[in-house]
Amino acid sequence: MQERRNTKAVTVGGIGQLQASLQKAQQSLPQARISRLYFPQTAEQPLLIRMQYPSEKAPFSYIWLDAGSAELLTLYDSARAPAANDWWDFKYAFHSGLWLGKLTVWLWLLLVIGLSFLVLSGYYLYFKRRSNNKKTATTGKADAAVQP
């Protein structure tokens, strides 16, 4: 039987405040959809809601709300961010394979398999050549093709 850890649930002002927080987030960025919720671990921490626009591959907009009163604390709208942020956010999509959809995943897979093959075949050839050199050194005979 597993031992239960002592965990303490943190309330965020009741379920009514959670609904009010979700409505406030949706009103703040009406074109975006709610993607992720990060609940506060202490009473002082805010509720973080990540929002995703339909044109985005991942949620890059953030809304921080007071967990008890559903008051808007801070808003980061990725649609109004400078162009440099688009390049910064692109690295996540490129790294995770979301950039070209399934094609990126297959390209990463082929790249990894190809590089693994090169590394493993290099080790194989190295150890094969090394064992041949040891045999030549112990017998004193060189390969016939190399002798003049």
Backbone as ProteinMPNN parsed JSONL, in Angstrom:
{"seq_chain_A": "MQERRNTKAVTVGGIGQLQASLQKAQQSLPQARISRLYFPQTAEQPLLIRMQYPSEKAPFSYIWLDAGSAELLTLYDSARAPAANDWWDFKYAFHSGLWLGKLTVWLWLLLVIGLSFLVLSGYYLYFKRRSNNKKTATTGKADAAVQP", "coords_chain_A": {"N_chain_A": [[0.834, -1.175, 0.0], [0.57, 2.169, -0.874], [2.033, 5.026, 0.628], [0.392, 7.942, 1.586], [1.14, 11.226, 0.692], [1.439, 14.204, 2.591], [-0.434, 16.609, 1.431], [-1.5, 19.886, 0.674], [-4.33, 21.47, -0.336], [-4.702, 24.371, -2.228], [-6.897, 26.938, -2.09], [-8.48, 29.041, -4.429], [-10.13, 31.232, -3.939], [-12.545, 30.038, -4.282], [-14.79, 28.214, -6.489], [-16.39, 29.946, -7.912], [-14.827, 32.265, -8.221], [-12.871, 31.239, -9.842], [-14.279, 30.77, -12.208], [-14.942, 33.42, -12.759], [-12.382, 34.42, -13.168], [-11.619, 33.032, -15.476], [-13.499, 34.052, -17.278], [-12.735, 36.753, -17.256], [-10.189, 36.543, -18.37], [-10.858, 35.629, -20.947], [-12.291, 37.826, -21.862], [-10.273, 39.707, -21.911], [-8.532, 38.935, -23.958], [-10.164, 38.412, -26.558], [-9.974, 37.096, -29.07], [-8.313, 34.981, -28.685], [-7.882, 31.649, -27.335], [-8.338, 29.901, -24.247], [-5.647, 28.116, -23.081], [-3.89, 26.935, -21.16], [-3.8, 26.51, -17.607], [-2.262, 27.74, -14.73], [-2.174, 27.102, -11.514], [-2.053, 28.901, -8.402], [0.389, 28.247, -5.869], [0.648, 29.244, -3.382], [-1.057, 31.635, -1.279], [-0.253, 34.165, -2.008], [0.609, 34.098, -4.614], [-0.153, 34.684, -8.11], [-2.845, 33.689, -10.332], [-2.084, 32.11, -13.29], [-2.784, 32.302, -16.663], [-2.535, 30.874, -19.787], [-2.851, 31.891, -23.115], [-3.904, 31.18, -26.449], [-3.639, 32.175, -29.756], [-5.468, 31.612, -32.843], [-3.694, 31.559, -35.018], [-1.278, 30.832, -33.96], [1.193, 28.35, -33.126], [1.664, 27.46, -30.601], [0.743, 28.351, -27.204], [1.406, 31.663, -26.563], [0.659, 33.94, -25.25], [0.093, 35.579, -22.142], [-1.736, 35.831, -19.092], [-2.005, 37.283, -15.987], [-3.742, 36.914, -13.058], [-5.312, 38.029, -10.037], [-5.748, 35.607, -7.617], [-7.745, 35.501, -5.692], [-9.59, 37.621, -6.134], [-10.015, 37.824, -8.855], [-8.953, 39.918, -10.25], [-7.356, 41.67, -12.868], [-3.938, 41.514, -13.196], [-1.538, 41.575, -14.769], [-0.888, 41.639, -18.272], [0.214, 39.956, -21.107], [0.306, 40.238, -24.41], [0.817, 38.401, -27.162], [0.253, 38.994, -29.799], [0.569, 41.707, -30.043], [3.195, 42.052, -29.609], [6.682, 42.913, -30.277], [8.406, 42.308, -33.446], [10.716, 40.852, -33.002], [10.062, 39.129, -30.953], [8.515, 37.251, -32.26], [10.433, 35.806, -33.672], [11.82, 34.802, -31.498], [9.857, 33.188, -30.316], [9.569, 31.374, -32.357], [11.634, 29.554, -32.139], [10.79, 27.704, -30.263], [8.687, 26.383, -31.586], [10.149, 25.324, -33.702], [11.979, 23.663, -32.389], [10.309, 21.821, -31.085], [9.011, 20.541, -33.123], [6.709, 21.553, -34.232], [6.73, 23.311, -36.281], [6.564, 22.752, -39.177], [4.561, 20.964, -38.935], [3.753, 17.519, -39.111], [5.744, 16.926, -40.941], [8.091, 18.158, -40.015], [8.595, 16.634, -37.73], [9.166, 14.14, -38.871], [11.428, 14.851, -40.378], [13.234, 15.546, -38.303], [13.407, 13.022, -37.113], [14.573, 11.448, -39.167], [17.022, 12.801, -39.374], [18.15, 12.328, -36.832], [18.331, 9.507, -36.848], [20.038, 9.18, -39.049], [22.407, 10.54, -38.193], [22.984, 8.982, -35.944], [23.535, 6.539, -37.189], [25.882, 7.249, -38.581], [27.647, 7.764, -36.428], [27.691, 5.264, -35.066], [28.592, 3.53, -37.124], [31.083, 4.659, -37.529], [32.376, 4.106, -35.074], [32.351, 1.303, -35.294], [34.025, 0.874, -37.571], [36.397, 1.995, -36.579], [37.069, 0.332, -34.349], [37.29, -2.097, -35.688], [39.464, -1.632, -37.429], [41.395, -1.115, -35.511], [41.56, -3.595, -34.192], [42.557, -5.122, -36.307], [45.076, -3.933, -36.665], [46.287, -4.664, -34.262], [46.435, -7.438, -34.598], [48.221, -7.568, -36.749], [50.487, -6.462, -35.58], [51.13, -8.397, -33.659], [51.587, -10.748, -35.149], [53.489, -9.96, -36.946], [53.255, -9.765, -39.623], [52.434, -7.883, -42.418], [49.693, -6.607, -44.366], [49.215, -8.185, -47.53], [48.661, -6.597, -49.715], [49.834, -4.185, -49.129], [52.561, -4.577, -49.036], [55.669, -4.105, -50.85]], "CA_chain_A": [[0.0, 0.0, 0.0], [1.369, 3.382, -0.96], [1.839, 6.022, 1.675], [-0.09, 9.224, 1.061], [1.893, 12.408, 1.104], [0.64, 15.302, 3.133], [-0.551, 17.716, 0.487], [-2.494, 20.869, 1.084], [-4.96, 22.119, -1.479], [-4.771, 25.829, -2.112], [-8.119, 27.436, -2.701], [-8.275, 30.299, -5.143], [-11.322, 32.065, -3.81], [-13.728, 29.259, -4.614], [-15.006, 27.931, -7.91], [-16.962, 31.142, -8.528], [-13.731, 33.146, -8.618], [-12.189, 30.62, -10.981], [-15.091, 31.083, -13.385], [-14.779, 34.857, -13.025], [-11.03, 34.592, -13.715], [-11.635, 32.545, -16.86], [-14.25, 35.032, -18.069], [-11.898, 37.957, -17.367], [-9.131, 36.228, -19.334], [-11.446, 35.575, -22.279], [-12.631, 39.202, -22.233], [-9.034, 40.458, -22.144], [-8.053, 38.55, -25.293], [-11.32, 37.687, -27.088], [-9.67, 36.266, -30.233], [-7.503, 33.836, -28.251], [-8.575, 30.658, -26.51], [-7.61, 29.5, -23.046], [-4.887, 26.91, -23.374], [-3.35, 26.309, -19.947], [-3.978, 27.195, -16.324], [-1.254, 27.47, -13.706], [-2.781, 27.501, -10.249], [-1.082, 29.37, -7.408], [0.741, 27.306, -4.812], [0.456, 29.972, -2.121], [-2.094, 32.67, -1.392], [0.319, 35.39, -2.575], [0.909, 33.936, -6.037], [-1.3, 34.916, -8.986], [-3.303, 32.652, -11.249], [-1.524, 32.37, -14.618], [-3.548, 31.691, -17.748], [-1.886, 31.021, -21.094], [-3.835, 32.018, -24.184], [-3.357, 30.853, -27.764], [-4.355, 32.682, -30.922], [-5.606, 30.565, -33.863], [-2.545, 31.54, -35.929], [-0.079, 30.393, -33.248], [1.392, 26.913, -32.948], [1.7, 27.216, -29.154], [0.232, 29.536, -26.499], [2.47, 32.605, -26.224], [0.101, 35.073, -24.51], [-0.036, 35.284, -20.714], [-2.57, 36.708, -18.278], [-1.847, 37.055, -14.554], [-4.908, 37.4, -12.333], [-5.336, 37.788, -8.598], [-6.489, 34.363, -7.428], [-8.901, 35.687, -4.824], [-10.579, 38.597, -6.604], [-10.076, 37.761, -10.321], [-8.507, 41.21, -10.78], [-6.28, 41.567, -13.849], [-2.682, 42.08, -12.7], [-0.639, 41.836, -15.892], [-1.294, 41.009, -19.524], [1.202, 39.949, -22.182], [-0.374, 39.863, -25.645], [1.842, 38.091, -28.165], [-0.112, 39.606, -31.077], [1.056, 43.09, -30.032], [4.619, 42.036, -29.271], [7.558, 43.268, -31.398], [8.746, 41.223, -34.373], [11.784, 40.027, -32.426], [9.434, 38.073, -30.156], [8.095, 36.188, -33.172], [11.611, 34.967, -33.903], [12.111, 34.125, -30.237], [8.852, 32.14, -30.152], [9.751, 30.392, -33.424], [12.573, 28.502, -31.737], [10.024, 26.655, -29.586], [7.993, 25.611, -32.614], [11.163, 24.596, -34.466], [12.551, 22.632, -31.53], [9.321, 20.807, -30.724], [8.479, 19.882, -34.308], [5.426, 22.138, -34.611], [6.981, 24.299, -37.329], [5.924, 22.294, -40.408], [3.66, 19.868, -38.597], [4.319, 16.161, -39.104], [6.953, 16.906, -41.765], [9.235, 18.485, -39.155], [8.857, 15.48, -36.868], [9.837, 13.118, -39.695], [12.775, 15.334, -40.702], [14.056, 15.372, -37.101], [13.626, 11.588, -36.923], [15.575, 11.022, -40.155], [18.301, 13.396, -39.002], [18.673, 11.611, -35.665], [18.715, 8.155, -37.267], [21.213, 9.308, -39.91], [23.585, 10.851, -37.383], [23.281, 7.804, -35.117], [24.187, 5.569, -38.067], [27.254, 7.692, -38.825], [28.438, 7.576, -35.209], [27.864, 3.828, -34.811], [29.455, 2.942, -38.156], [32.432, 5.156, -37.26], [32.925, 3.277, -33.991], [32.581, -0.043, -35.832], [35.226, 0.89, -38.412], [37.548, 2.278, -35.723], [37.444, -0.86, -33.582], [37.703, -3.128, -36.643], [40.818, -1.281, -37.854], [42.259, -1.257, -34.339], [41.815, -5.025, -33.963], [43.422, -5.589, -37.399], [46.427, -3.45, -36.377], [46.829, -5.481, -33.179], [46.782, -8.741, -35.168], [49.417, -7.367, -37.558], [51.613, -6.224, -34.676], [51.501, -9.634, -32.958], [52.091, -11.751, -36.091], [54.626, -9.404, -37.666], [52.983, -9.768, -41.058], [51.589, -6.803, -42.913], [48.804, -7.051, -45.434], [49.923, -8.451, -48.786], [48.432, -5.497, -50.646], [50.643, -3.043, -48.753], [53.978, -4.89, -49.247], [56.153, -3.804, -52.204]], "C_chain_A": [[0.884, 1.245, 0.0], [1.02, 4.342, 0.165], [1.403, 7.33, 1.034], [0.771, 10.35, 1.593], [0.937, 13.441, 1.67], [0.656, 16.448, 2.137], [-1.667, 18.624, 0.954], [-3.038, 21.536, -0.17], [-5.032, 23.618, -1.219], [-6.042, 26.277, -2.809], [-7.832, 28.786, -3.336], [-9.543, 31.145, -5.098], [-12.592, 31.334, -4.185], [-13.907, 29.119, -6.106], [-15.628, 29.129, -8.625], [-15.893, 32.104, -9.001], [-12.952, 32.556, -9.786], [-12.958, 30.911, -12.261], [-14.959, 32.561, -13.758], [-13.409, 35.134, -13.63], [-10.981, 34.15, -15.167], [-12.393, 33.511, -17.769], [-13.443, 36.305, -18.289], [-10.783, 37.732, -18.393], [-9.681, 36.226, -20.752], [-11.839, 36.962, -22.763], [-11.381, 40.012, -22.565], [-8.46, 40.179, -23.521], [-9.154, 37.744, -25.981], [-11.016, 36.784, -28.287], [-8.913, 34.998, -29.854], [-8.362, 32.878, -27.43], [-7.703, 30.304, -25.312], [-6.943, 28.162, -23.32], [-4.429, 26.19, -22.113], [-3.634, 27.187, -18.738], [-2.862, 26.775, -15.391], [-1.798, 28.012, -12.391], [-1.719, 27.935, -9.258], [-0.841, 28.307, -6.34], [0.64, 27.936, -3.428], [-0.592, 31.056, -2.361], [-1.57, 33.941, -2.052], [0.553, 35.295, -4.083], [-0.336, 34.175, -6.887], [-1.682, 33.649, -9.76], [-2.779, 33.026, -12.63], [-2.334, 31.6, -15.649], [-2.802, 31.952, -19.044], [-2.95, 30.958, -22.175], [-3.151, 31.767, -25.526], [-4.261, 31.419, -28.856], [-4.457, 31.572, -31.965], [-4.403, 30.466, -34.804], [-1.273, 31.016, -35.272], [-0.03, 28.874, -33.141], [1.39, 26.521, -31.478], [1.194, 28.475, -28.456], [1.359, 30.45, -26.027], [1.96, 33.844, -25.49], [-0.155, 34.649, -23.068], [-0.939, 36.308, -20.051], [-2.374, 36.305, -16.824], [-3.027, 37.709, -13.853], [-4.741, 37.137, -10.846], [-6.247, 36.59, -8.342], [-7.744, 34.551, -6.593], [-9.981, 36.573, -5.397], [-10.791, 38.588, -8.116], [-9.714, 39.098, -10.964], [-7.329, 40.985, -11.727], [-5.033, 42.261, -13.311], [-1.773, 42.488, -13.846], [-1.137, 41.066, -17.103], [-0.134, 41.087, -20.503], [0.509, 39.394, -23.415], [0.667, 39.637, -26.732], [1.518, 38.698, -29.527], [0.387, 41.044, -31.17], [2.545, 43.182, -29.722], [5.454, 42.438, -30.486], [7.914, 42.043, -32.25], [9.839, 40.316, -33.825], [11.207, 38.894, -31.58], [8.936, 36.928, -31.03], [9.253, 35.254, -33.473], [11.964, 34.171, -32.656], [11.133, 32.963, -30.014], [9.003, 31.043, -31.202], [10.662, 29.254, -32.989], [11.86, 27.38, -30.999], [9.327, 25.764, -30.613], [8.98, 24.784, -33.434], [11.706, 23.428, -33.661], [11.56, 21.493, -31.285], [8.714, 20.099, -31.929], [7.131, 20.416, -34.746], [5.531, 23.041, -35.835], [6.283, 23.923, -38.636], [4.979, 21.127, -40.151], [4.395, 18.535, -38.576], [5.61, 16.078, -39.926], [8.189, 17.204, -40.928], [9.592, 17.318, -38.254], [9.598, 14.404, -37.65], [11.25, 13.559, -40.087], [13.716, 15.19, -39.508], [14.386, 13.901, -36.891], [14.679, 11.069, -37.901], [16.957, 11.572, -39.825], [18.937, 12.644, -37.84], [19.122, 10.208, -36.051], [19.963, 8.21, -38.137], [22.481, 9.6, -39.128], [23.967, 9.687, -36.477], [23.981, 6.739, -35.947], [25.638, 5.965, -38.327], [28.148, 7.469, -37.605], [28.711, 6.095, -34.974], [28.751, 3.166, -35.861], [30.894, 3.432, -37.994], [33.1, 4.377, -36.148], [33.246, 1.872, -34.49], [33.863, -0.082, -36.666], [36.484, 1.145, -37.587], [37.998, 1.02, -34.986], [37.86, -2.011, -34.493], [39.142, -2.866, -37.094], [41.804, -1.474, -36.697], [42.578, -2.729, -34.065], [42.69, -5.605, -35.072], [44.863, -5.148, -37.167], [47.065, -4.253, -35.257], [47.241, -6.851, -33.694], [48.068, -8.629, -35.977], [50.642, -7.184, -36.669], [52.048, -7.508, -33.981], [52.06, -10.677, -33.907], [53.308, -11.254, -36.851], [54.418, -9.366, -39.161], [52.069, -8.601, -41.402], [50.676, -7.365, -43.984], [49.595, -7.202, -46.724], [49.763, -7.295, -49.762], [49.328, -4.307, -50.344], [52.12, -3.301, -49.029], [54.405, -4.576, -50.675], [56.51, -5.062, -52.966]], "O_chain_A": [[1.828, 1.351, 0.783], [-0.131, 4.449, 0.587], [1.99, 7.767, 0.044], [1.085, 10.416, 2.782], [-0.224, 13.528, 1.27], [1.647, 17.169, 2.019], [-2.649, 18.181, 1.55], [-2.284, 22.098, -0.964], [-5.38, 24.06, -0.124], [-6.23, 26.016, -3.998], [-7.031, 29.569, -2.827], [-9.965, 31.703, -6.11], [-13.626, 31.97, -4.389], [-13.262, 29.813, -6.893], [-15.412, 29.308, -9.823], [-16.027, 32.701, -10.069], [-12.431, 33.292, -10.624], [-12.364, 31.257, -13.282], [-14.874, 32.904, -14.937], [-13.281, 35.988, -14.508], [-10.369, 34.819, -15.999], [-11.975, 33.759, -18.9], [-13.461, 36.873, -19.381], [-10.472, 38.621, -19.186], [-9.048, 36.759, -21.663], [-11.732, 37.249, -23.955], [-11.428, 40.907, -23.41], [-7.957, 41.088, -24.181], [-9.094, 36.514, -25.991], [-11.725, 35.801, -28.504], [-8.879, 34.043, -30.629], [-9.415, 33.245, -26.907], [-6.478, 30.401, -25.371], [-7.59, 27.201, -23.736], [-4.564, 24.971, -22.008], [-3.7, 28.413, -18.825], [-2.552, 25.589, -15.276], [-1.872, 29.223, -12.184], [-0.608, 27.404, -9.263], [-1.75, 27.568, -5.961], [0.558, 27.23, -2.423], [-0.96, 31.347, -3.499], [-2.353, 34.718, -2.6], [0.682, 36.321, -4.752], [-1.452, 33.902, -6.442], [-0.924, 32.68, -9.82], [-3.006, 34.144, -13.093], [-2.54, 30.393, -15.519], [-2.474, 33.094, -19.368], [-3.829, 30.097, -22.16], [-1.98, 32.095, -25.715], [-5.469, 31.18, -28.879], [-3.617, 30.672, -31.979], [-4.125, 29.389, -35.332], [-0.283, 30.778, -35.963], [-1.06, 28.203, -33.076], [1.138, 25.362, -31.148], [1.211, 29.555, -29.047], [2.171, 30.058, -25.19], [2.755, 34.715, -25.14], [-0.563, 33.519, -22.8], [-0.919, 37.49, -20.392], [-2.55, 35.142, -16.462], [-3.285, 38.9, -14.026], [-4.116, 36.157, -10.44], [-7.389, 36.567, -8.801], [-8.717, 33.819, -6.776], [-11.167, 36.321, -5.18], [-11.676, 39.288, -8.608], [-10.12, 39.378, -12.091], [-6.42, 40.21, -11.429], [-5.064, 43.454, -13.006], [-1.293, 43.621, -13.889], [-1.725, 39.991, -16.983], [0.439, 42.157, -20.708], [0.164, 38.213, -23.459], [1.325, 40.581, -27.172], [2.424, 38.898, -30.336], [0.607, 41.548, -32.272], [3.088, 44.279, -29.589], [4.982, 42.318, -31.617], [7.743, 40.9, -31.826], [9.881, 39.131, -34.155], [11.798, 37.818, -31.5], [8.93, 35.773, -30.603], [9.072, 34.037, -33.523], [12.358, 33.008, -32.742], [11.534, 31.885, -29.576], [8.607, 29.902, -30.962], [10.484, 28.115, -33.422], [12.272, 26.224, -31.091], [9.374, 24.538, -30.516], [8.669, 23.657, -33.818], [11.875, 22.329, -34.188], [11.948, 20.325, -31.281], [7.965, 19.138, -31.755], [6.463, 19.783, -35.564], [4.512, 23.487, -36.363], [5.486, 24.708, -39.15], [4.642, 20.386, -41.075], [5.519, 18.439, -38.084], [6.474, 15.25, -39.637], [9.227, 16.568, -41.112], [10.772, 17.041, -38.038], [10.556, 13.819, -37.145], [12.167, 12.738, -40.126], [14.86, 14.765, -39.666], [15.514, 13.562, -36.531], [15.581, 10.331, -37.504], [17.956, 10.87, -39.983], [20.133, 12.356, -37.865], [20.188, 9.765, -35.623], [20.857, 7.378, -37.984], [23.517, 8.98, -39.369], [25.152, 9.432, -36.266], [24.919, 6.1, -35.47], [26.527, 5.114, -38.298], [29.288, 7.028, -37.747], [29.852, 5.714, -34.71], [29.582, 2.325, -35.519], [31.831, 2.691, -38.292], [34.273, 4.02, -36.262], [34.289, 1.312, -34.151], [34.693, -0.972, -36.486], [37.533, 0.566, -37.871], [39.182, 0.683, -35.001], [38.702, -2.822, -34.107], [39.952, -3.792, -37.135], [42.921, -1.947, -36.902], [43.715, -3.076, -33.746], [43.494, -6.499, -34.806], [45.786, -5.912, -37.445], [48.27, -4.504, -35.294], [48.274, -7.381, -33.285], [48.922, -9.513, -35.898], [51.717, -7.699, -36.978], [53.24, -7.688, -33.736], [52.941, -11.439, -33.509], [54.087, -12.064, -37.354], [55.321, -8.972, -39.899], [51.055, -8.374, -40.743], [50.876, -8.486, -44.452], [50.53, -6.444, -46.982], [50.662, -7.045, -50.565], [49.564, -3.487, -51.232], [52.873, -2.35, -49.237], [53.624, -4.75, -51.61], [56.933, -4.986, -54.12]]}, "name": "protein", "num_of_chains": 1, "seq": "MQERRNTKAVTVGGIGQLQASLQKAQQSLPQARISRLYFPQTAEQPLLIRMQYPSEKAPFSYIWLDAGSAELLTLYDSARAPAANDWWDFKYAFHSGLWLGKLTVWLWLLLVIGLSFLVLSGYYLYFKRRSNNKKTATTGKADAAVQP"}
